[in-house]
């Protein structure tokens, strides 16, 4: 089983040199910590920054310089600031190569639900609907099951959707799965996790072909 | 209106904002919000406002101050989850809330500022955001038709401005500010630093003064940080 | 009768303090020379400048700094550069208070034709169609008749249109006319020009009420 | 593609531009045109081009050079009247010309760069520009539906750029350049000065490098003035 850092580390392998990447809040934010040496990427923060740097050292926080999670951050050489229309313009025009975000549910046809639970306080979709509607490539980082043990990989989402037919890949605590042709395709298993367990915990259509390798460290 | 847009302070700038008007307020979270004008709106007690703002402040700062005084009838935002009083009013039905995707919010401002009555965006296709909206397919992809905003006032905060209303924003405090500055029927800009025409490099101005009707130097900026996060 | 400078001078009286004004090529460009002392205006040049200054002194021409007529110009304190989308954005959003441009024909309902003569080389409409479609207030500067002596103020335009129902006022070598309610309304006559001459040279519907004053110098 | 977008020169930047492609070229008149790339296109002799550019150069400079070599099949412009060879080819039917309003041209670039498939503009309503186009009324006013451009390459010229493709334009040489930079499937930027990441102030960059695929330092800029006009 992977912990949050394990999920982030596995996703970081999907990041290739020169990519522009938008990281959502939560596990996706951790991905930045695992991008291999020699791989140069530019992180896009949808509140208006390309080239997001690490958190500042204490005492150097700048109230004017935050990420989409409202955390204080820094810039890097080559960073650019822009307004929110341009920020979502470049997202909508598919200039951002990879979007990594969390989800409450993903369906076998790639629908994603991650913004609203009926009966609970709704905080809003923020930029998630724009991101999932336009991203060239979307990887979801999430737990395979919710806290009650119910699968979050479903035949169809029960929660209000954030976007339709958009998720390309999912990395959970148990597995790496590709979403295509209306099914989850098991690519890799987490260390110590059996295919049977993944099958048992995946409610949507799951395709398993041949030996399923363990995620490499 | 003369080309000199300077007013004395927030009180003069906001004097004709009336009950039940629609306001746009710049900022992302607490970053780049028009602190002086918000304080003035609280002071003058205008009510029944519809506020277009990406967020709704926190309990004791930003738009939270207006919410606390129950001056807001409706919020149009993309994310509002930092605010207990907001939640209470929303759940009790006192406050109407329209949640829209962040990029849609930005683009509807841009549309207003650029005289485009409506824009197409794929954000929200197939979701409840699409309910009641026109869906149109271009080149095999579905888009929603989203209308330009129509706000009585836009209230923005800039790092610098000159007396003609030309504005320069700093870092991610830019966010929605230049977009809303273009979108209001009347645009009020409060600035940390007010300079003379010619002091700003004409290549580096983000908002041309033609969009700005009133400008003043704000005071006592708190610039509160919402999520102070530092490296270990 | 007014010469070009006379037409420009009369139009300059329509310019009030604080206006943002777009001046077309030809006579409209001359208007800038007659704006009274104490009246501050910002001239918009649709290629991307607000706050157009005078032509440069010899030796200080800057190839990067031109107006929409491609002439070398200068900036003034408070000038701003922007891209063409923002330039026409502010035009389309009706932030420009007054547009002054030339015309080949104007009709009694305010249609304007100023970009194309069938059978002649077409140079293009440039920004004229955008300007006339969106301007809050349009004043046309032109000769009352063409070189063959035909009226340019018509019941309907014979040339391909640049825009419909948009012209508010016309200043010619002979007269100042308002366009409203489907007719030309004679407001002022040029020095030495009789109402009869204006009537004779106006092909579209012309309304003349009472004494028509001479244009003041 | 690595984040370092630097190519050696115009020849490398333009190597894969092929016959019958659609190119956008920045500039207004001769102001802010990509001189090096135009010269390279003339040198390599690519033919059948569709060129989206506000103007068509003059007889012996700018796009006029491509026209002279009969490399252009179609021009999409707002104003083309400075060019005798252009006129000859147009009248003889050798050259197809689509004239569109300048603001429409700009906005169709913006639409492409911002992922909007189409935009509404009132420019051209009731004129021959409206022929065959959808007209739609919003709030009592008619607008034309105009499609985003779809160009294989955008070729722009900036004053400064860094190796990551971030661009800064100068004065009115900005014009269509940042819009086209956003709108090309592949965007080539030639710059007068090429600097390192960090040398440009992130607040003052007009075009973020995410939109730019290749950048190089141009040479021997003539920067010809079309209408030299001076004060008496």
Coordinates of C-alpha atoms in Angstrom, one line a residue, chain B residues 11-224:
Chain B
X11 CA -15.5 57.3 1.5
X12 CA -15.6 59.6 -1.5
X13 CA -15.0 56.7 -3.9
X14 CA -17.9 54.6 -2.6
X15 CA -20.3 57.4 -1.8
X16 CA -22.8 56.5 -4.4
X17 CA -22.8 52.8 -4.0
X18 CA -26.4 52.0 -3.1
X19 CA -28.5 49.2 -1.6
X20 CA -29.2 46.2 -3.9
X21 CA -26.4 47.1 -6.4
X22 CA -24.1 44.5 -8.0
X23 CA -20.4 44.9 -7.1
X24 CA -17.3 43.1 -8.4
X25 CA -14.5 42.8 -5.9
X26 CA -11.0 41.9 -6.9
X27 CA -8.8 39.5 -5.0
X28 CA -8.1 35.8 -4.6
X29 CA -8.7 34.7 -1.1
X30 CA -7.3 37.6 0.9
X31 CA -4.6 38.3 -1.7
X32 CA -5.1 41.6 -3.5
X33 CA -8.5 42.6 -2.0
X34 CA -9.6 46.2 -1.8
X35 CA -9.3 46.5 2.0
X36 CA -10.1 50.2 2.2
X37 CA -13.3 50.0 0.1
X38 CA -14.5 46.9 2.0
X39 CA -14.0 48.7 5.3
X40 CA -15.9 51.7 3.9
X41 CA -18.8 49.6 2.7
X42 CA -19.1 48.1 6.2
X43 CA -19.0 51.6 7.6
X44 CA -21.6 53.0 5.3
X45 CA -23.8 49.9 5.8
X46 CA -25.1 49.6 2.3
X47 CA -27.3 46.5 2.1
X48 CA -28.7 43.9 -0.3
X49 CA -25.5 43.7 -2.3
X50 CA -24.8 41.1 -5.0
X51 CA -21.1 40.5 -4.8
X52 CA -19.1 38.9 -7.6
X53 CA -15.8 37.8 -6.1
X54 CA -13.8 34.7 -6.4
X55 CA -14.0 34.1 -2.7
X56 CA -15.9 35.4 0.2
X57 CA -13.2 36.3 2.7
X58 CA -12.7 34.8 6.1
X59 CA -14.9 35.4 9.2
X60 CA -13.2 38.5 10.3
X61 CA -11.5 39.9 7.2
X62 CA -12.2 40.6 3.6
X63 CA -15.8 40.1 2.4
X64 CA -16.4 38.2 5.6
X65 CA -16.8 41.6 7.2
X66 CA -19.7 42.5 4.9
X67 CA -21.3 39.1 5.4
X68 CA -21.0 39.5 9.1
X69 CA -23.1 42.7 8.9
X70 CA -25.6 40.9 6.6
X71 CA -25.0 43.4 3.8
X72 CA -24.8 40.7 1.2
X73 CA -27.8 39.3 -0.5
X74 CA -26.0 37.1 -3.0
X75 CA -22.5 35.9 -3.6
X76 CA -21.3 34.9 -7.0
X77 CA -18.0 33.0 -6.4
X78 CA -16.0 30.0 -7.3
X79 CA -14.9 28.9 -3.8
X80 CA -16.3 30.0 -0.5
X81 CA -15.2 27.5 2.0
X82 CA -13.2 29.6 4.5
X83 CA -16.0 31.2 6.5
X84 CA -18.3 29.9 9.2
X85 CA -20.7 32.9 9.1
X86 CA -21.0 32.5 5.4
X87 CA -21.9 28.8 5.9
X88 CA -24.5 29.7 8.5
X89 CA -26.2 32.3 6.3
X90 CA -26.1 30.0 3.3
X91 CA -27.6 27.0 5.1
X92 CA -30.2 29.2 6.7
X93 CA -31.2 30.6 3.3
X94 CA -30.4 34.2 4.3
X95 CA -27.6 34.3 1.7
X96 CA -28.1 33.3 -1.9
X97 CA -24.9 31.7 -3.4
X98 CA -24.1 31.1 -7.1
X99 CA -21.0 29.0 -7.5
X100 CA -19.4 29.1 -10.9
X101 CA -16.1 27.8 -12.2
X102 CA -13.1 30.0 -11.6
X103 CA -12.2 30.3 -15.2
X104 CA -15.8 31.1 -16.2
X105 CA -15.8 33.8 -13.5
X106 CA -12.6 35.3 -15.0
X107 CA -13.8 35.0 -18.6
X108 CA -17.1 36.6 -17.9
X109 CA -15.2 39.6 -16.5
X110 CA -13.0 39.7 -19.6
X111 CA -16.1 39.5 -21.8
X112 CA -17.6 42.5 -20.1
X113 CA -14.3 44.5 -20.4
X114 CA -13.9 43.6 -24.0
X115 CA -17.5 44.3 -25.0
X116 CA -18.3 40.6 -25.8
X117 CA -21.8 39.8 -24.7
X118 CA -21.1 36.1 -24.1
X119 CA -18.3 33.6 -24.3
X120 CA -18.0 29.9 -24.9
X121 CA -16.2 27.7 -22.4
X122 CA -16.1 23.9 -21.9
X123 CA -15.9 24.3 -18.1
X124 CA -18.9 22.6 -16.5
X125 CA -20.2 20.7 -19.6
X126 CA -22.1 17.7 -18.3
X127 CA -22.3 19.0 -14.8
X128 CA -25.0 20.8 -12.9
X129 CA -23.3 24.1 -13.9
X130 CA -24.6 23.5 -17.4
X131 CA -28.2 23.3 -16.2
X132 CA -30.4 25.8 -18.1
X133 CA -27.4 26.9 -20.3
X134 CA -27.0 26.7 -24.0
X135 CA -24.6 24.0 -25.0
X136 CA -23.0 24.3 -28.4
X137 CA -20.6 22.0 -30.2
X138 CA -17.6 23.4 -32.1
X139 CA -15.2 21.0 -33.8
X140 CA -16.6 18.0 -31.9
X141 CA -16.3 19.5 -28.4
X142 CA -19.2 20.9 -26.3
X143 CA -19.1 24.4 -24.8
X144 CA -21.4 26.3 -22.6
X145 CA -22.5 29.8 -23.5
X146 CA -21.7 32.1 -20.5
X147 CA -22.9 35.7 -20.3
X148 CA -20.7 38.7 -19.7
X149 CA -21.1 40.1 -16.2
X150 CA -23.0 43.3 -15.7
X151 CA -21.9 45.0 -12.5
X152 CA -22.7 48.5 -11.2
X153 CA -19.3 48.9 -9.6
X154 CA -16.0 47.1 -9.8
X155 CA -13.7 47.6 -6.8
X156 CA -10.1 46.6 -7.3
X157 CA -6.8 47.0 -5.5
X158 CA -3.5 47.6 -7.3
X159 CA 0.0 48.0 -6.1
X160 CA 0.5 51.2 -8.0
X161 CA -1.6 53.6 -10.0
X162 CA -1.3 57.0 -11.4
X163 CA -3.7 59.9 -11.2
X164 CA -5.1 59.0 -14.7
X165 CA -6.1 55.6 -13.4
X166 CA -3.4 53.5 -15.0
X167 CA -2.8 50.5 -12.8
X168 CA 0.0 48.1 -12.1
X169 CA -0.5 44.9 -10.1
X170 CA 2.1 42.9 -8.1
X171 CA 2.7 39.2 -8.2
X172 CA -0.4 37.0 -7.7
X173 CA -2.3 40.0 -6.2
X174 CA -3.1 40.6 -9.8
X175 CA -5.6 37.7 -10.2
X176 CA -9.1 39.0 -10.9
X177 CA -8.2 42.7 -10.3
X178 CA -7.4 43.8 -13.9
X179 CA -10.3 41.8 -15.3
X180 CA -12.8 43.4 -12.9
X181 CA -11.3 46.8 -13.4
X182 CA -12.3 46.5 -17.1
X183 CA -15.8 45.1 -16.3
X184 CA -17.5 47.6 -14.0
X185 CA -19.8 50.3 -15.2
X186 CA -17.9 52.4 -12.6
X187 CA -14.5 51.2 -11.5
X188 CA -12.9 52.2 -8.3
X189 CA -9.2 51.4 -7.8
X190 CA -7.5 51.7 -4.5
X191 CA -3.7 51.6 -4.6
X192 CA -0.8 51.2 -2.3
X193 CA 1.1 53.9 -4.1
X194 CA -0.4 56.7 -6.1
X195 CA 2.0 58.3 -8.6
X196 CA 2.0 61.0 -11.3
X197 CA 1.3 60.4 -15.0
X198 CA 4.6 59.4 -16.6
X199 CA 5.9 57.7 -13.5
X200 CA 4.7 54.3 -14.7
X201 CA 6.4 52.8 -17.8
X202 CA 3.7 52.7 -20.5
X203 CA 4.9 49.2 -21.5
X204 CA 4.3 47.8 -18.0
X205 CA 0.8 49.1 -17.2
X206 CA -1.7 46.3 -16.7
X207 CA -4.9 48.3 -16.7
X208 CA -5.2 51.4 -18.9
X209 CA -6.8 54.3 -17.1
X210 CA -9.7 54.4 -19.6
X211 CA -11.3 51.6 -17.6
X212 CA -10.9 53.3 -14.2
X213 CA -13.2 56.1 -12.9
X214 CA -11.9 56.7 -9.4
X215 CA -8.6 56.1 -7.8
X216 CA -7.2 56.8 -4.3
X217 CA -4.3 55.9 -2.2
X218 CA -5.4 53.3 0.4
X219 CA -4.3 53.3 4.0
X220 CA -3.2 50.8 6.6
X221 CA -3.0 47.8 4.4
X222 CA -3.0 44.7 6.6
X223 CA -2.5 42.3 3.7
X224 CA -3.3 39.3 5.8

